[in-house]
PDB file of C-alpha atoms in Angstrom:
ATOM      1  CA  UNK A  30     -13.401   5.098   0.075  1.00 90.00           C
ATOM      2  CA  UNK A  31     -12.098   1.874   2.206  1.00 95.00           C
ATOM      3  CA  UNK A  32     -12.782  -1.293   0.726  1.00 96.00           C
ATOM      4  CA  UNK A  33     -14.014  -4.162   2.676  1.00 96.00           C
ATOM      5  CA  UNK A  34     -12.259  -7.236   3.237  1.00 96.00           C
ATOM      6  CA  UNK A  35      -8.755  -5.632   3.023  1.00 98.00           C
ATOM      7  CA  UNK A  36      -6.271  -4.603   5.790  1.00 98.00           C
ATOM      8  CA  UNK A  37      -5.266  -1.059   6.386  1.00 98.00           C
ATOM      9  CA  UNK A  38      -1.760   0.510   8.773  1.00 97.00           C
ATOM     10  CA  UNK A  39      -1.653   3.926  10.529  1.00 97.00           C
ATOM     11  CA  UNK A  40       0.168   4.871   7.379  1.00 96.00           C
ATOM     12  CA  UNK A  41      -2.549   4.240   5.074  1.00 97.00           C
ATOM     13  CA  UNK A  42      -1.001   1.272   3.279  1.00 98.00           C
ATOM     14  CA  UNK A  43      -3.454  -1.451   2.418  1.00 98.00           C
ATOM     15  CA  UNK A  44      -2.974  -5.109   2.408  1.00 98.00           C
ATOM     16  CA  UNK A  45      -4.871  -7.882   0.566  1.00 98.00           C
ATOM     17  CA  UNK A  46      -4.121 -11.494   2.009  1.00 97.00           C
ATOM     18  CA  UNK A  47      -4.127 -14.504  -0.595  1.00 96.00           C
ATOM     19  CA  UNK A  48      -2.619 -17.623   1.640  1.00 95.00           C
ATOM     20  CA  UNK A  49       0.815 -16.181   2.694  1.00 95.00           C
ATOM     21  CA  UNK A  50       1.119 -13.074  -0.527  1.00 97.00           C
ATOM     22  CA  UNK A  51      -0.111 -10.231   0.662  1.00 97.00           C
ATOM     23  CA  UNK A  52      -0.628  -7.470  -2.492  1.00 98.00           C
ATOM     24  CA  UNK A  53       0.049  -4.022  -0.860  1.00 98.00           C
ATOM     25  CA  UNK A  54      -0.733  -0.545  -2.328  1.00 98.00           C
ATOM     26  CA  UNK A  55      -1.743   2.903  -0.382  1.00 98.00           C
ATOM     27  CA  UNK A  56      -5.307   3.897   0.596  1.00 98.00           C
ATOM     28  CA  UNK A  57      -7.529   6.299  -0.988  1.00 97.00           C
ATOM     29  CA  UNK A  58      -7.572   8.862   1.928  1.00 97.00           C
ATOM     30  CA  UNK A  59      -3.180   8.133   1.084  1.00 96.00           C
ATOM     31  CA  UNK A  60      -3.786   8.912  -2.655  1.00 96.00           C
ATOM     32  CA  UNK A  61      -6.128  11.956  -2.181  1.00 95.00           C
ATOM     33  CA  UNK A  62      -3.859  13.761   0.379  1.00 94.00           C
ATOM     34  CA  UNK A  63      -0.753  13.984  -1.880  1.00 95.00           C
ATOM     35  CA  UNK A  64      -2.706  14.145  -4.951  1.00 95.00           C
ATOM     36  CA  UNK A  65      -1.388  13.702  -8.969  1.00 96.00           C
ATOM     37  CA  UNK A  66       1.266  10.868  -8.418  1.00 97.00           C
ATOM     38  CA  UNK A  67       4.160  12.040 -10.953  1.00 97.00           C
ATOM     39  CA  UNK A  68       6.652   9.254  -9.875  1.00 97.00           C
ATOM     40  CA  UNK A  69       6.864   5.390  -8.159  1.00 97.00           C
ATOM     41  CA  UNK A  70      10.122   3.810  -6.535  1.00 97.00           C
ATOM     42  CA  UNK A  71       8.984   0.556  -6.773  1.00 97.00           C
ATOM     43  CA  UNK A  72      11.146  -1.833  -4.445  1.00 97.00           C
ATOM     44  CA  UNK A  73      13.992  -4.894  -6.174  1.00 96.00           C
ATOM     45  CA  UNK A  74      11.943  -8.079  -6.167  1.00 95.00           C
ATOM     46  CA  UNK A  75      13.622 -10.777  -4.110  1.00 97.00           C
ATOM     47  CA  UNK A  76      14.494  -7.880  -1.033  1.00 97.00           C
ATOM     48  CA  UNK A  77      13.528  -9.329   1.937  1.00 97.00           C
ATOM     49  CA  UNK A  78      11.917  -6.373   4.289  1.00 97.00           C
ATOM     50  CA  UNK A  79      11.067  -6.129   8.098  1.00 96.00           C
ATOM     51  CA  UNK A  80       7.711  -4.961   9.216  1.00 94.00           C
ATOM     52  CA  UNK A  81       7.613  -0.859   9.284  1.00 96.00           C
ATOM     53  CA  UNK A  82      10.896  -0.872   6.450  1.00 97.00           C
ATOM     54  CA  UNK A  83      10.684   1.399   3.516  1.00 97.00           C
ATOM     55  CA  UNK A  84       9.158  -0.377   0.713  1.00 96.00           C
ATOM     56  CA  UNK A  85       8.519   2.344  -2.297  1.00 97.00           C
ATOM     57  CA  UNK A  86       8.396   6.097  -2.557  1.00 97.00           C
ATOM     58  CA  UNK A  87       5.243   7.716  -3.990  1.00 97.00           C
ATOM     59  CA  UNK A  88       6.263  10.986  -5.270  1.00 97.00           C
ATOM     60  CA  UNK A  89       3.152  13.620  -6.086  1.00 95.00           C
ATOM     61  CA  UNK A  90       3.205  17.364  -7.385  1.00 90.00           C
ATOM     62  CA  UNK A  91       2.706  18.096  -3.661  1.00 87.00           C
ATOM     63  CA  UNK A  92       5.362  15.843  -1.965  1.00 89.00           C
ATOM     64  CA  UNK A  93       7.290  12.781  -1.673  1.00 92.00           C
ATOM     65  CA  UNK A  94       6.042   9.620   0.160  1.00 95.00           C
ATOM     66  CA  UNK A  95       7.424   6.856   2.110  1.00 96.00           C
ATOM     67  CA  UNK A  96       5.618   3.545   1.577  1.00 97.00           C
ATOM     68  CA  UNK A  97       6.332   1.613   4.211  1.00 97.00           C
ATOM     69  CA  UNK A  98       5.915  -2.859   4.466  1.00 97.00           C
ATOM     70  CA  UNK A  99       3.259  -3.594   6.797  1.00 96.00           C
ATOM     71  CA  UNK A 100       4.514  -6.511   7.418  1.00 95.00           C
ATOM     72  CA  UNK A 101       7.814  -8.669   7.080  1.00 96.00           C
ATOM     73  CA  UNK A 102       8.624 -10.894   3.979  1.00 97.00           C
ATOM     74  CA  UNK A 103      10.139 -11.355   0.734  1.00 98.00           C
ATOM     75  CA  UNK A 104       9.301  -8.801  -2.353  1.00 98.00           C
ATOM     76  CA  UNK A 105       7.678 -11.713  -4.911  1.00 98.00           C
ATOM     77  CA  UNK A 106       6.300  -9.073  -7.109  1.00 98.00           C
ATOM     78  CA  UNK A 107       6.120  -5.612  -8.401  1.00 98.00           C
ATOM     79  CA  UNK A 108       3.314  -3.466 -10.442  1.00 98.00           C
ATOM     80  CA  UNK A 109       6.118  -2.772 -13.199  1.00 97.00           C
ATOM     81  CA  UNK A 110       3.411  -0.524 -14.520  1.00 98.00           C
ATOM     82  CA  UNK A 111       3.302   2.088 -12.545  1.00 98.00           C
ATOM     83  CA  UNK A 112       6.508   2.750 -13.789  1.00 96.00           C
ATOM     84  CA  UNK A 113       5.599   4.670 -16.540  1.00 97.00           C
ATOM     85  CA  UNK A 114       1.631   5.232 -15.518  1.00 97.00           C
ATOM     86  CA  UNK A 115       2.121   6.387 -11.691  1.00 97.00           C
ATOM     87  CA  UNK A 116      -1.337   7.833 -12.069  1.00 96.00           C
ATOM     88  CA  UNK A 117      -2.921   4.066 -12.209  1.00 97.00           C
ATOM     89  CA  UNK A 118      -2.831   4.326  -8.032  1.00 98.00           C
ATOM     90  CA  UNK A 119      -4.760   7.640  -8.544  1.00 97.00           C
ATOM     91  CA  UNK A 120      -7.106   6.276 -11.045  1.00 97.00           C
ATOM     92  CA  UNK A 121      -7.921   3.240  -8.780  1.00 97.00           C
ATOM     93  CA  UNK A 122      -5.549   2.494  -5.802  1.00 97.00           C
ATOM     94  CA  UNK A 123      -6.840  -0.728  -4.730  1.00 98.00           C
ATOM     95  CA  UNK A 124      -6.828  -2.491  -8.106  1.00 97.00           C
ATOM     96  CA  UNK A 125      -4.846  -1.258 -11.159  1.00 97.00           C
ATOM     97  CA  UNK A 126      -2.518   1.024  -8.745  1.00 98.00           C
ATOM     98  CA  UNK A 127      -1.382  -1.942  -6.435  1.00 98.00           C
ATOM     99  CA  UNK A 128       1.920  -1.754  -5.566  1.00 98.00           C
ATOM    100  CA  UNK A 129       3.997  -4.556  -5.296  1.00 98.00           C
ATOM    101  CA  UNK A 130       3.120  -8.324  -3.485  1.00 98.00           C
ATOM    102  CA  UNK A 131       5.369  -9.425  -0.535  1.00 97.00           C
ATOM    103  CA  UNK A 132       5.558 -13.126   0.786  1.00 98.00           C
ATOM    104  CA  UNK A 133       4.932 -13.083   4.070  1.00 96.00           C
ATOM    105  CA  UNK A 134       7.186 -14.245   6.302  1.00 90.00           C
ATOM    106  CA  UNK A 135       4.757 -14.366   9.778  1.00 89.00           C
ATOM    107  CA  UNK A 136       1.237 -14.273   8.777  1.00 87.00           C
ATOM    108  CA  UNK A 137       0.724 -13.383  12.369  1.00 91.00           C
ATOM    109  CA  UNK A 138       2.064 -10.412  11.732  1.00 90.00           C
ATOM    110  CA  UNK A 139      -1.027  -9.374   9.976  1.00 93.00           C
ATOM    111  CA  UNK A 140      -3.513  -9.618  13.129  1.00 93.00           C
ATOM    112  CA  UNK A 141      -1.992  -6.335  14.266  1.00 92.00           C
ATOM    113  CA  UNK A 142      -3.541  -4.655  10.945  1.00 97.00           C
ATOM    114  CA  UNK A 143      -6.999  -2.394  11.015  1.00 98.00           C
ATOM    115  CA  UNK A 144      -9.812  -4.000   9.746  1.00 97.00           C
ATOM    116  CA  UNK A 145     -12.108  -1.570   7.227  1.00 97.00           C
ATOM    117  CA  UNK A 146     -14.176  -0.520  10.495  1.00 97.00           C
ATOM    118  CA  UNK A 147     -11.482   0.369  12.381  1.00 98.00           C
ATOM    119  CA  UNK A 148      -9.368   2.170   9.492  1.00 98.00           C
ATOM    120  CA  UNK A 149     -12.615   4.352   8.979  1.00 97.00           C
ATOM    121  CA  UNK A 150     -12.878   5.199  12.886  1.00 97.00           C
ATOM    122  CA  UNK A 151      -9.222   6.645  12.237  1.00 97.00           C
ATOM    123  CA  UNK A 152      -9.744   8.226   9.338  1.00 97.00           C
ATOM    124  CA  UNK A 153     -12.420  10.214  11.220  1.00 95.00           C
ATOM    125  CA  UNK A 154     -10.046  10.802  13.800  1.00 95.00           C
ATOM    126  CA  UNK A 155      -7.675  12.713  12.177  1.00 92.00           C
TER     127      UNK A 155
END
């Protein structure tokens, strides 16, 4: 499933823009690959993060993740739930299982991002 309106990176991270925040979490085609999600690193809020940095580690019964930030900015929020309920970005990655929100430090930044069309083309690619 890709979800409309949001933006999408090469390694299925999603991004949903609100002014500057952008909320990021992983993609379904992310969360169905590695399967059950036993475990979230969640990144410190307040660490500032360049574009393509490691920004959480989603660990699965299959294999360990990097998330990586999309985009450069400041950590301004985390999903302190999935501490304990990792399985919330199975149940429903782009809502409940969001990740953590990052103030963006170049909204331009964003533009080089795959619309929904274009993250389904490479989906179908691979």
């Amino acid at each position: 499933m890709v979800v409309e309106g949001l933006l999408y990176t090469k390694d299925h991270e999603w991004v949903r823009m609100e002014g500057d925040v952008a909320t990021i979490g992983i993609t379904d085609y992310a969360q169905q690959m590695l399967g059950e999600l036993v475990f979230v690193e969640l990144p410190a809020a307040g660490k500032e993060l360049a574009a393509g940095d490691e920004l959480a580690v989603v660990e699965s019964t299959k294999a360990a993740n990097d998330v990586y930030a999309p985009t450069p900015g400041k950590v301004v929020d985390v999903n302190n739930e999935l501490e304990s309920r990792p399985e919330l970005i199975n149940e429903d990655c782009y809502s409940t299982g969001w990740i953590c929100k990052l103030q963006v430090a170049d909204t331009k930044s964003v533009e080089d991002l795959m619309d929904s069309t274009q993250y389904e083309e490479y989906v179908g690619s691979l």
